[in-house]
Amino acid sequence: MSSAAGEHSSPAMGSWPGHAADRPFQRGYTTPPQERRAVADAHSTKLWLSTLLATVDQAVIVMIVIGCAWPVLWTGWHIVVGLTVAGFGVVLLGRQFRALECMAHEASHYNWTRANRRLNDQLATVLSCVPTGSRLDVYRASHLRHHRRFGTRDDPDLANYRQFGLEELDRSGILSFALDSLSRMPAYRRRWKETSGGLGRLPAMPFLWAVVLAIVPAGIVWGSWSAAFAATGVWLLGYGVLLPVVRFLGECNEHIYTGSQTVFDSTISNLGLMSRLFIHPHGDGYHTVHHLWPGVPHHRIRNLHRRLVVNDPEGYTARLRHRTRFLSSPVRGLRPEGRAGR
């Protein structure tokens, strides 16, 4: 999933080797005949499950903000414990907001429900878009252009990769990667603000959501306006600082356009534990399957990946580009005993 979808290409767009500026990349994968029924079945949605997961993600955010509000106000040596607890809470908040963005991404493909598209959009807006400050119709228009015009000058993700040099990030070590990424964050965040669409005339909606569901309740629970003030700080750090970082980490690992000719070859599946749990929640790490079949919802994508690993060893398993460690370069082919994603 790419949340910070840029609308305009950079001046150098189309200069990469093998990049057909006006013709989308070919799919690069043929579904085995014996798997076509399974692929078709994998497109079925479960509205109740998507609604439940987004609701739980919201509830966890609220509990983290309220739970971390009081410890940061402790005095004496207890303040170290309080700030440590709050620090862990802020990190978890970044993950939870990212999870809601992934659910908005699912809704952009009508993967909550295709039986009632209006309900799909209404529920996703309330449960996923309002807390994260995005607008589903604007995001959908940009993201579907990424799928339909993949690899062309109209591909908003390719524009981001070019503008921010995402393929050139220094992955030689944690510190070098962190410094290299941080140098790109100011411009990356500006682009996100310009292109996310916001919530129309209500760009403060995420803050209002936090006030109603977390900040004021924190003051009530702990009986202190100081706790409400602390809850505001915890929320601001999670939403305003950690979420953009987690979003950036997710986007920079999804594709390698250079030298690729097909969607299959230029898409990377991130199958490591940290990626699946923290950076790419709700199945977004199985990005190759997503680009092959965008209509497969989050609750079925992992099983479809595992099925193809077993049943298509030459066409899928041996060719799949993936990484299991965040800083590693992607490799091609899964080992038979390493059916990643289990």
XYZ file of C-alpha atoms in Angstrom:
342
model
C 0.000 0.000 0.000
C 1.156 3.468 -0.882
C -0.575 6.158 1.108
C 1.485 9.151 0.054
C 0.465 8.929 -3.552
C 1.909 11.777 -5.584
C -0.098 13.286 -8.415
C 2.650 14.574 -10.661
C 5.731 13.028 -12.160
C 9.157 14.514 -11.780
C 10.892 16.161 -14.743
C 13.138 13.135 -15.144
C 10.234 10.717 -15.374
C 10.604 8.104 -18.075
C 14.394 8.139 -18.069
C 14.898 4.837 -16.271
C 16.246 1.943 -18.320
C 13.437 -0.323 -19.453
C 10.763 2.158 -18.392
C 8.031 2.574 -21.009
C 6.792 6.030 -20.080
C 3.388 5.720 -21.752
C 2.685 1.981 -21.666
C 1.843 0.202 -18.401
C 3.973 -2.746 -17.399
C 2.693 -6.141 -18.435
C 1.368 -8.343 -15.648
C 4.179 -10.880 -15.961
C 2.313 -13.813 -14.450
C -0.148 -16.365 -15.771
C -2.486 -18.024 -13.306
C -2.197 -21.829 -13.485
C -5.459 -23.309 -14.792
C -5.864 -25.509 -11.721
C -5.657 -22.439 -9.443
C -8.189 -20.225 -11.196
C -11.099 -21.414 -9.076
C -9.136 -20.803 -5.877
C -8.192 -17.316 -7.060
C -11.825 -16.541 -7.878
C -12.958 -17.790 -4.471
C -10.297 -15.661 -2.767
C -12.049 -12.507 -3.985
C -15.000 -12.964 -1.622
C -15.263 -10.300 1.080
C -16.326 -10.353 4.728
C -17.766 -7.011 5.749
C -18.181 -8.039 9.376
C -14.510 -8.988 9.666
C -13.172 -5.801 8.063
C -15.474 -3.722 10.248
C -14.401 -5.606 13.351
C -10.676 -5.282 12.634
C -10.890 -1.543 11.957
C -12.962 -1.080 15.107
C -10.395 -3.008 17.152
C -7.576 -0.944 15.630
C -9.406 2.217 16.690
C -10.085 0.863 20.169
C -6.421 -0.057 20.669
C -5.402 3.487 19.718
C -7.814 4.903 22.280
C -6.578 2.550 24.993
C -2.930 3.349 24.275
C -3.508 7.105 24.432
C -5.506 6.873 27.659
C -3.182 4.290 29.192
C -0.028 6.300 28.506
C -1.451 9.633 29.675
C -1.000 9.140 33.420
C 2.453 7.484 33.576
C 4.131 10.422 31.813
C 3.055 12.639 34.707
C 4.814 10.579 37.347
C 7.516 12.378 39.318
C 10.883 11.408 40.744
C 12.528 8.266 39.465
C 9.108 7.034 38.364
C 9.228 9.507 35.500
C 11.775 7.272 33.741
C 9.329 4.375 33.872
C 6.485 6.616 32.767
C 8.347 8.001 29.790
C 9.498 4.510 28.819
C 5.911 3.271 28.860
C 4.814 6.288 26.857
C 7.615 5.698 24.342
C 6.468 2.154 23.702
C 2.925 3.446 23.435
C 3.875 6.013 20.807
C 5.591 3.339 18.713
C 2.517 1.129 18.935
C 0.345 4.088 17.955
C 2.334 4.480 14.750
C 1.652 0.837 13.963
C -2.055 1.118 14.753
C -2.554 4.212 12.610
C -0.734 2.401 9.811
C -3.118 -0.532 10.250
C -6.065 1.833 9.758
C -4.428 3.218 6.613
C -4.098 -0.333 5.327
C -7.807 -0.837 5.938
C -8.533 2.355 3.989
C -6.403 0.900 1.209
C -8.566 -2.224 1.319
C -11.676 -0.079 1.035
C -10.257 1.712 -2.014
C -10.508 -1.659 -3.797
C -13.968 -2.316 -2.311
C -12.455 -5.172 -0.347
C -14.671 -4.535 2.665
C -17.726 -5.359 0.575
C -18.537 -5.245 -3.119
C -22.189 -6.036 -2.527
C -22.796 -2.517 -1.194
C -20.131 -0.078 -2.316
C -21.721 2.852 -0.565
C -21.605 0.999 2.746
C -18.003 0.014 1.977
C -17.077 3.679 1.704
C -19.150 4.906 4.644
C -17.741 2.404 7.117
C -14.162 2.836 5.902
C -14.444 6.615 6.135
C -15.695 6.542 9.723
C -13.455 3.751 10.970
C -10.253 4.249 8.952
C -10.106 7.599 7.168
C -11.304 9.989 9.872
C -8.661 8.877 12.443
C -5.846 8.999 9.856
C -6.827 12.203 8.064
C -7.357 10.835 4.581
C -10.175 11.081 2.074
C -11.216 7.811 0.496
C -12.377 9.114 -2.881
C -9.203 11.120 -3.427
C -6.981 8.260 -2.310
C -8.894 5.753 -4.456
C -8.497 7.841 -7.627
C -4.755 8.099 -7.105
C -4.192 4.532 -5.940
C -6.173 2.905 -8.738
C -4.124 4.943 -11.183
C -1.067 3.292 -9.633
C -2.528 -0.110 -10.500
C -3.916 0.737 -13.933
C -0.975 2.849 -15.136
C 1.775 0.943 -13.339
C 5.255 1.966 -14.449
C 4.145 4.915 -16.587
C 4.542 8.631 -16.065
C 0.978 8.527 -14.670
C 1.916 6.091 -11.892
C 1.871 8.171 -8.658
C 4.010 5.653 -6.787
C 6.686 5.788 -9.459
C 6.648 9.567 -9.080
C 7.331 9.149 -5.371
C 10.102 6.649 -5.986
C 11.761 9.075 -8.359
C 11.288 12.215 -6.283
C 12.429 10.716 -2.984
C 15.022 8.303 -4.359
C 13.448 5.355 -2.568
C 15.467 2.795 -4.478
C 18.715 4.534 -3.517
C 18.255 4.407 0.255
C 21.414 3.329 2.077
C 20.612 -0.112 3.522
C 24.139 -0.922 4.687
C 23.162 -0.518 8.344
C 20.405 0.651 10.672
C 22.025 4.011 11.397
C 22.828 4.816 7.780
C 19.340 3.801 6.695
C 17.752 5.899 9.445
C 19.787 8.990 8.573
C 19.150 8.575 4.862
C 15.424 8.143 5.447
C 15.180 11.092 7.834
C 16.787 13.355 5.238
C 13.864 12.571 2.926
C 11.089 12.881 5.499
C 10.385 16.656 5.305
C 9.756 16.555 1.558
C 7.908 13.265 1.876
C 5.542 14.673 4.496
C 4.892 17.783 2.425
C 3.944 15.618 -0.541
C 1.628 13.577 1.649
C -0.164 16.713 2.855
C -0.504 17.954 -0.714
C -1.824 14.726 -2.199
C -3.696 12.813 0.512
C -6.782 14.931 -0.069
C -7.389 15.425 3.625
C -11.015 15.401 4.754
C -12.282 18.160 2.518
C -12.727 21.279 4.604
C -12.070 19.448 7.871
C -8.314 18.789 7.993
C -8.510 18.846 11.799
C -10.845 15.828 11.869
C -8.180 13.400 13.223
C -7.542 15.759 16.129
C -11.264 16.145 16.813
C -11.568 12.353 16.714
C -8.751 12.081 19.245
C -10.250 14.741 21.509
C -13.646 13.045 21.643
C -12.519 9.435 21.934
C -9.163 9.618 23.723
C -8.010 12.954 25.107
C -11.114 14.017 27.028
C -11.718 10.430 28.205
C -8.120 10.354 29.485
C -8.835 13.394 31.629
C -12.040 11.794 32.913
C -10.467 8.400 33.622
C -7.519 9.836 35.512
C -9.446 12.777 36.972
C -6.876 15.299 35.811
C -6.642 17.858 33.019
C -2.910 17.258 33.163
C -3.608 13.719 32.037
C -5.628 15.062 29.116
C -2.705 17.313 28.214
C -0.340 14.341 28.385
C -2.738 12.305 26.230
C -2.583 15.065 23.630
C 1.193 14.807 23.534
C 1.128 11.014 23.214
C -1.399 11.205 20.374
C 0.525 13.943 18.564
C 3.743 11.920 18.661
C 2.020 8.757 17.460
C -0.007 10.386 14.706
C 2.241 13.268 13.696
C 5.682 11.677 14.039
C 5.523 7.870 14.073
C 2.788 7.370 11.468
C 4.649 9.229 8.673
C 7.784 7.241 9.500
C 5.979 3.879 9.395
C 4.201 4.931 6.201
C 7.538 5.843 4.601
C 9.087 2.541 5.691
C 6.196 0.696 4.121
C 6.219 2.524 0.812
C 9.959 2.353 0.242
C 9.934 -1.459 0.320
C 7.051 -2.207 -2.040
C 8.630 -1.887 -5.485
C 11.828 -1.813 -7.501
C 11.074 -0.240 -10.848
C 14.612 -0.031 -12.208
C 15.439 -2.832 -14.609
C 11.964 -4.343 -14.378
C 9.583 -4.947 -17.242
C 6.550 -6.477 -15.527
C 4.367 -5.847 -12.508
C 5.380 -9.220 -11.068
C 9.110 -8.498 -11.308
C 8.926 -4.947 -9.976
C 6.777 -5.745 -6.940
C 8.335 -6.905 -3.681
C 6.660 -9.040 -1.033
C 7.805 -8.220 2.490
C 7.454 -11.474 4.407
C 9.540 -10.883 7.529
C 7.881 -10.892 10.920
C 8.501 -7.187 11.587
C 7.148 -6.245 8.178
C 4.011 -8.338 8.522
C 3.229 -7.252 12.081
C 4.433 -3.657 12.196
C 5.076 -2.087 8.794
C 2.526 -3.925 6.640
C -0.436 -4.878 8.861
C -3.485 -6.701 7.561
C -1.697 -8.649 4.828
C -0.265 -5.690 2.943
C 3.183 -7.322 2.967
C 1.984 -9.899 0.418
C 2.251 -7.165 -2.148
C 2.879 -9.328 -5.197
C -0.394 -11.169 -4.719
C -2.095 -7.827 -4.183
C -0.861 -6.453 -7.499
C -1.783 -9.621 -9.348
C -5.291 -9.644 -7.847
C -6.137 -6.320 -6.138
C -9.627 -7.594 -5.335
C -8.376 -10.270 -2.928
C -9.152 -8.885 0.551
C -6.750 -8.744 3.475
C -8.183 -11.802 5.224
C -7.589 -14.079 2.201
C -4.356 -12.791 0.696
C -2.008 -14.744 2.968
C -3.683 -18.066 2.245
C -3.622 -17.424 -1.493
C 0.103 -16.667 -1.282
C 0.722 -19.911 0.616
C -1.352 -21.880 -1.871
C 0.638 -20.543 -4.824
C 3.918 -21.280 -3.054
C 2.887 -24.926 -2.839
C 1.045 -25.368 -6.130
C 2.990 -23.155 -8.539
C 6.666 -23.809 -7.727
C 8.017 -22.612 -11.085
C 5.740 -19.744 -12.036
C 5.332 -18.195 -8.585
C 7.609 -19.653 -5.905
C 10.853 -19.670 -7.888
C 10.293 -16.177 -9.327
C 8.827 -14.297 -6.372
C 10.876 -11.255 -5.323
C 10.742 -10.876 -1.573
C 12.632 -9.931 1.550
C 12.409 -11.362 5.029
C 14.603 -8.739 6.695
C 13.741 -5.109 6.481
C 17.174 -3.821 5.420
C 18.039 -6.687 3.095
C 17.875 -6.477 -0.665
C 15.054 -8.516 -2.168
C 15.887 -11.978 -3.421
C 14.138 -14.113 -5.969
C 12.601 -17.461 -5.101
C 11.379 -19.014 -1.866
C 12.981 -22.137 -0.462
C 10.582 -25.086 -0.473
C 10.834 -25.442 3.285
C 10.497 -21.706 3.860
C 6.922 -21.083 2.897
C 7.041 -17.548 4.161
C 3.876 -16.133 5.557
C 2.951 -19.088 7.736
